[in-house]
PDB file of C-alpha atoms in Angstrom:
ATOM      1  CA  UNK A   1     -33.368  14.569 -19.965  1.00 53.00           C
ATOM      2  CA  UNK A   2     -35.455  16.289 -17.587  1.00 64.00           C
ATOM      3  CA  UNK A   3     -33.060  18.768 -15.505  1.00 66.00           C
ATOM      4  CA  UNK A   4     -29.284  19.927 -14.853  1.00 85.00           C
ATOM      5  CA  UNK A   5     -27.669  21.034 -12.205  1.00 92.00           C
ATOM      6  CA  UNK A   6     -24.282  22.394 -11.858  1.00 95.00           C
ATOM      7  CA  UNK A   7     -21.512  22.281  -8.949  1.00 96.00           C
ATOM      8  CA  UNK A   8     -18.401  23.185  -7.827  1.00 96.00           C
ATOM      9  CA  UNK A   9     -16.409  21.596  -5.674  1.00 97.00           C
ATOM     10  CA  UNK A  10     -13.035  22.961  -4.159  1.00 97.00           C
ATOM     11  CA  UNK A  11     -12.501  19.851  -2.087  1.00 97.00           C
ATOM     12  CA  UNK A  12     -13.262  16.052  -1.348  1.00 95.00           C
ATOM     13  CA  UNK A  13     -15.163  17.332   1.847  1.00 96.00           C
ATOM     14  CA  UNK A  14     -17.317  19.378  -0.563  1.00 97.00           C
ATOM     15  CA  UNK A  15     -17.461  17.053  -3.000  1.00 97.00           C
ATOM     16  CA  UNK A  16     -19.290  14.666  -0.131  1.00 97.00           C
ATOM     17  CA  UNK A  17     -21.125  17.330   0.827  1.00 97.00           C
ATOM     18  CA  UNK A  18     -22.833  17.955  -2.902  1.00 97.00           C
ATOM     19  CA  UNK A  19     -23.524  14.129  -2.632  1.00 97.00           C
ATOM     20  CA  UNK A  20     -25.237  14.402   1.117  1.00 97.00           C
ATOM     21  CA  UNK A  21     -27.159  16.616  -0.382  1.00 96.00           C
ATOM     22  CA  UNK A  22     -28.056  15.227  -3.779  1.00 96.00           C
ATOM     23  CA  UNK A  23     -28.888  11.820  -1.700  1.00 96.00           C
ATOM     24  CA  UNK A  24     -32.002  13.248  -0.100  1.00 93.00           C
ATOM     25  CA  UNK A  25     -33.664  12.911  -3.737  1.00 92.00           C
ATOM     26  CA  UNK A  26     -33.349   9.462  -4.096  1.00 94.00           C
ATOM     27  CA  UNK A  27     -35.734   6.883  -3.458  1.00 92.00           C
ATOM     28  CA  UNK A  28     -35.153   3.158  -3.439  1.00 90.00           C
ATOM     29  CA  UNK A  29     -34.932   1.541  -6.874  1.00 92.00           C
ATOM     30  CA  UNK A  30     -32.899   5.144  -7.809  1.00 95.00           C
ATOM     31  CA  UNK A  31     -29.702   4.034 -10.388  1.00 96.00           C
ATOM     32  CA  UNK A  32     -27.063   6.771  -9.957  1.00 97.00           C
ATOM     33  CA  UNK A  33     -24.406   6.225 -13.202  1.00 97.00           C
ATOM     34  CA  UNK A  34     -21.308   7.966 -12.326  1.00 97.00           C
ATOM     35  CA  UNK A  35     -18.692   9.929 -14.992  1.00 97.00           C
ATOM     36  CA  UNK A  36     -15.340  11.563 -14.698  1.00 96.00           C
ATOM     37  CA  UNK A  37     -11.480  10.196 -15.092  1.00 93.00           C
ATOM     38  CA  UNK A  38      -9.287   8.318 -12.941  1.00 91.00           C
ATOM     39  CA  UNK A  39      -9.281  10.615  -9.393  1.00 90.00           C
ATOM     40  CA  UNK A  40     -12.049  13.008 -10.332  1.00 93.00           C
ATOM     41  CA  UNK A  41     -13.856  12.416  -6.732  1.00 94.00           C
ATOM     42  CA  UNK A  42     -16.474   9.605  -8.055  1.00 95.00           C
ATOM     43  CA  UNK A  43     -15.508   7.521  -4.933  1.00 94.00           C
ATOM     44  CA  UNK A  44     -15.684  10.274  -2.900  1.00 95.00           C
ATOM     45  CA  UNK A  45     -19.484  11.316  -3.987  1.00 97.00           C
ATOM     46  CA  UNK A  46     -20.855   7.822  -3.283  1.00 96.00           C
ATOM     47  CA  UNK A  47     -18.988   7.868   0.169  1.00 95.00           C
ATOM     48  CA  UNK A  48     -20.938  10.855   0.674  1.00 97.00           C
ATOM     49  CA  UNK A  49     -24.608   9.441  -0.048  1.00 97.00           C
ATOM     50  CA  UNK A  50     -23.724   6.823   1.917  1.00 96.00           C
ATOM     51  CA  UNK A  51     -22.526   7.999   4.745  1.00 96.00           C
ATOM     52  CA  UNK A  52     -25.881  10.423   4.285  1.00 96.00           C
ATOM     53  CA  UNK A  53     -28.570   7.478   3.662  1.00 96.00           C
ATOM     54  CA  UNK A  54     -26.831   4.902   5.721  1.00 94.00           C
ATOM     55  CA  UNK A  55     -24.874   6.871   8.638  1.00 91.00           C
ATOM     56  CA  UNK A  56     -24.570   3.832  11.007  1.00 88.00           C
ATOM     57  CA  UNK A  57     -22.276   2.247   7.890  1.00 85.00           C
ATOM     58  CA  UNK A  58     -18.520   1.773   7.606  1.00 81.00           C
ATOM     59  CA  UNK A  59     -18.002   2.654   3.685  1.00 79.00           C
ATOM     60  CA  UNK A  60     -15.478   0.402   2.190  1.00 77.00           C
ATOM     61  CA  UNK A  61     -14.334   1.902  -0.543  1.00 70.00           C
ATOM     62  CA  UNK A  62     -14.398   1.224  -4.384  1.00 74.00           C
ATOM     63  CA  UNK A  63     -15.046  -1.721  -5.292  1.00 64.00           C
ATOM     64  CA  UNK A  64     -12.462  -2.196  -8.258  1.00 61.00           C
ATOM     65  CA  UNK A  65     -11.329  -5.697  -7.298  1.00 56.00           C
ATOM     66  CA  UNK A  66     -14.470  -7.428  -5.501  1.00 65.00           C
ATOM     67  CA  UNK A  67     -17.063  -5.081  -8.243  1.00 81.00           C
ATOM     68  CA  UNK A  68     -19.540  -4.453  -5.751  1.00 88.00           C
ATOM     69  CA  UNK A  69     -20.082  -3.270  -2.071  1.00 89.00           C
ATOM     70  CA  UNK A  70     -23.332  -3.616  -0.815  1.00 90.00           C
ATOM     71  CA  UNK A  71     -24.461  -1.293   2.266  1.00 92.00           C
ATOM     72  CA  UNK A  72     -27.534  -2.841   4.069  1.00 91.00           C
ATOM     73  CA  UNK A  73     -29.453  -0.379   6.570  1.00 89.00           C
ATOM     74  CA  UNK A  74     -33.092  -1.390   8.334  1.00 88.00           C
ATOM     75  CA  UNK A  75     -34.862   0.475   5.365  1.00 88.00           C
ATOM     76  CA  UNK A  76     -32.211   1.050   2.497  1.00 93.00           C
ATOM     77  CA  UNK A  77     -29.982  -0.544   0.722  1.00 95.00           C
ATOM     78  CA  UNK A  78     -27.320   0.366  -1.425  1.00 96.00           C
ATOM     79  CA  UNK A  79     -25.450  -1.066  -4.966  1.00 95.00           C
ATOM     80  CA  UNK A  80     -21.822   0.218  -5.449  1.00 95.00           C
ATOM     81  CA  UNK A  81     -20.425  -1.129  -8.644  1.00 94.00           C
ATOM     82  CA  UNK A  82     -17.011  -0.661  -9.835  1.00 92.00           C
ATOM     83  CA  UNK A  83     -17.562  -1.278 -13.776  1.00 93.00           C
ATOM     84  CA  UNK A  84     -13.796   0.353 -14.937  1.00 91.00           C
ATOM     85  CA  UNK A  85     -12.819  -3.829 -15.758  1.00 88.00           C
ATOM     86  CA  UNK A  86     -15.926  -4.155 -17.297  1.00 91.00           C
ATOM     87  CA  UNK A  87     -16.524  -4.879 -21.093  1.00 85.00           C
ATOM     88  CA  UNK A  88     -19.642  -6.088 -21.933  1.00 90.00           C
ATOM     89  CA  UNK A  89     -22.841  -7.872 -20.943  1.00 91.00           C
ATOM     90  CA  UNK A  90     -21.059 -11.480 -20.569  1.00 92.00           C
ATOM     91  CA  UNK A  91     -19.350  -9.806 -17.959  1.00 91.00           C
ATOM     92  CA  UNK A  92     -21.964  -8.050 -16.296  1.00 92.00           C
ATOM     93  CA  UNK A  93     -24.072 -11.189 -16.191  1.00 91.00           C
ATOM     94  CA  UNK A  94     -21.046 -12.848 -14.795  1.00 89.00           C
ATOM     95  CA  UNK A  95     -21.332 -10.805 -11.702  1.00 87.00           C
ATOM     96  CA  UNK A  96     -24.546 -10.953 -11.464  1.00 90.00           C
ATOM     97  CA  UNK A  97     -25.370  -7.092 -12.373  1.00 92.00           C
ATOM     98  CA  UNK A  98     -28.801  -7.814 -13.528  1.00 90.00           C
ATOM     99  CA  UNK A  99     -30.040  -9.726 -10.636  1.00 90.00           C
ATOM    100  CA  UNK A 100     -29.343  -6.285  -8.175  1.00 90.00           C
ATOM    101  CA  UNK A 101     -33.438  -5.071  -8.238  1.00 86.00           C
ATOM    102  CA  UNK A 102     -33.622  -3.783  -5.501  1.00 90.00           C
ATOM    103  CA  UNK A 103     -32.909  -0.450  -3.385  1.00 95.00           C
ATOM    104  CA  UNK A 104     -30.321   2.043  -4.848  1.00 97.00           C
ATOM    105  CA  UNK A 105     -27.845   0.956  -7.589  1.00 97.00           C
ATOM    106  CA  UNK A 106     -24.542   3.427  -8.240  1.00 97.00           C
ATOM    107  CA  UNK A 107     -22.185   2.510 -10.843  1.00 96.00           C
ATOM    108  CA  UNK A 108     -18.721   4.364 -11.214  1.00 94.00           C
ATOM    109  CA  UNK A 109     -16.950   4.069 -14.408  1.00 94.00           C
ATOM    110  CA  UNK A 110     -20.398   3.958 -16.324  1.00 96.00           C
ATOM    111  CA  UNK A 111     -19.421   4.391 -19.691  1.00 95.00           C
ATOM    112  CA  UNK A 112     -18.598   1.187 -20.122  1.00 94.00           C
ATOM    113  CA  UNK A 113     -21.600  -0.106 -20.054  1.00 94.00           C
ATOM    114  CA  UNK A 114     -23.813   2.072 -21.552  1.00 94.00           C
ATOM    115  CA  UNK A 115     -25.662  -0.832 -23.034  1.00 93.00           C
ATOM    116  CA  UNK A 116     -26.824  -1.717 -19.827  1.00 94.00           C
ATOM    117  CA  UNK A 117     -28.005   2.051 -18.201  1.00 95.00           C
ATOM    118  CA  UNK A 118     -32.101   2.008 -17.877  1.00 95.00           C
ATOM    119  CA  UNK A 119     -33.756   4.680 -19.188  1.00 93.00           C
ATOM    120  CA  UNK A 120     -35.015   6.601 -15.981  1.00 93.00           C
ATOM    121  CA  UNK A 121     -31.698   7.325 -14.012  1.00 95.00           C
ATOM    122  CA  UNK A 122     -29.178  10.285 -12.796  1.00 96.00           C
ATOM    123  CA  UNK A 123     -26.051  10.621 -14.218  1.00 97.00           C
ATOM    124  CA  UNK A 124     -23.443  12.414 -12.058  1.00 97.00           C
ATOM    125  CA  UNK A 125     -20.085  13.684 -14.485  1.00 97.00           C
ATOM    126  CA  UNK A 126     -17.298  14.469 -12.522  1.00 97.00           C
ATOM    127  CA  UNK A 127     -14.852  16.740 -14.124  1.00 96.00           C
ATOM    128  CA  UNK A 128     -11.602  17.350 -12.969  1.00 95.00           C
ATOM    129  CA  UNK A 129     -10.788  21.444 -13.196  1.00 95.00           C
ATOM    130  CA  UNK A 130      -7.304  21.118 -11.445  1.00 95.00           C
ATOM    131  CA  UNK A 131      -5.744  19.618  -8.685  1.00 92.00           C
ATOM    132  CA  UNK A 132      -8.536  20.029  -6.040  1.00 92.00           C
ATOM    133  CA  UNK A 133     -11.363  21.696  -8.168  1.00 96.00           C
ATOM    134  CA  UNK A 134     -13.807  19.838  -9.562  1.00 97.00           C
ATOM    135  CA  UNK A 135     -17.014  20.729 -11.859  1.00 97.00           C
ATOM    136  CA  UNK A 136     -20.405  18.267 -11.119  1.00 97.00           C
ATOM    137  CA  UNK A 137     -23.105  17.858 -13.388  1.00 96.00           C
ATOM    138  CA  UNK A 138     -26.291  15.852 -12.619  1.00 96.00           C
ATOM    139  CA  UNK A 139     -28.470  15.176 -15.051  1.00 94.00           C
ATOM    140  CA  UNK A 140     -31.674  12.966 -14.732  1.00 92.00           C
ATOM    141  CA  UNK A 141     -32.949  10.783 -17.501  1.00 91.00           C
ATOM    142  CA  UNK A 142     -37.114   9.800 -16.865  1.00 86.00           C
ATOM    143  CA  UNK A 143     -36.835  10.493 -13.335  1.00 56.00           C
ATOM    144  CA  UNK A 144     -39.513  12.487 -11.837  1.00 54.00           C
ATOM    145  CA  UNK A 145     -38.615  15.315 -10.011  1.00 47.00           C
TER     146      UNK A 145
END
């Protein structure tokens, strides 16, 4: 683990805006692993480096029923995985996980698989304080500042 940085967020709108911001330091083949509970603001922070890599983009959403959105720009592209039905690597192969190489790859509900997190990636833990509160930790894992 190479660095930590700590937030807090008082709203969703800030919570997007911590994401805007933490977007600018990723580069294509970045894997983002996302933490927290059930409402923390997870979907919220990948709304938010969308909407900041890929402005021209309608975001769609989690994808907790379809497993992934994919968000195509002229010069990025961007992963969003829904893992929370997720249980092992039958399923991941299933949906074809392994075969996303390219561009930027952000996974909510990444501890379940942590059998399948690479070595060099961010991991962003949501943590709910209280209603609108919430505490952000990024951490990054072989990735070169």
């Amino acid at each position: 683990m190479q660095s930590i940085n700590k937030y807090l967020s008082r709203s969703t709108a800030e919570t997007e805006q911590i994401a805007k911001e933490f977007s600018l330091s990723l580069k294509d083949n970045s894997f983002v692993a996302l933490y927290g509970d059930l409402g923390a603001g997870k979907t919220a922070f990948v709304r938010g480096i969308v909407n900041a890599l890929l402005p021209d983009t309608e975001f769609e959403g989690s994808p907790t029923y379809s497993l992934v959105n994919e968000y195509v720009g002229e010069d990025k592209k961007i992963s969003h995985f829904d893992m929370y039905r997720i249980s092992d690597e039958d399923d991941l192969y299933s949906i074809g996980f392994y075969d996303y190489t390219e561009g930027i790859i952000i996974t909510e509900w990444s501890e379940n698989i942590p059998f399948a997190l690479p070595d060099c990636r961010t991991e962003v833990h949501i943590n709910k304080i209280n209603e609108c509160e919430r505490e952000i930790e990024i951490y990054c894992f072989g990735v070169e500042e």
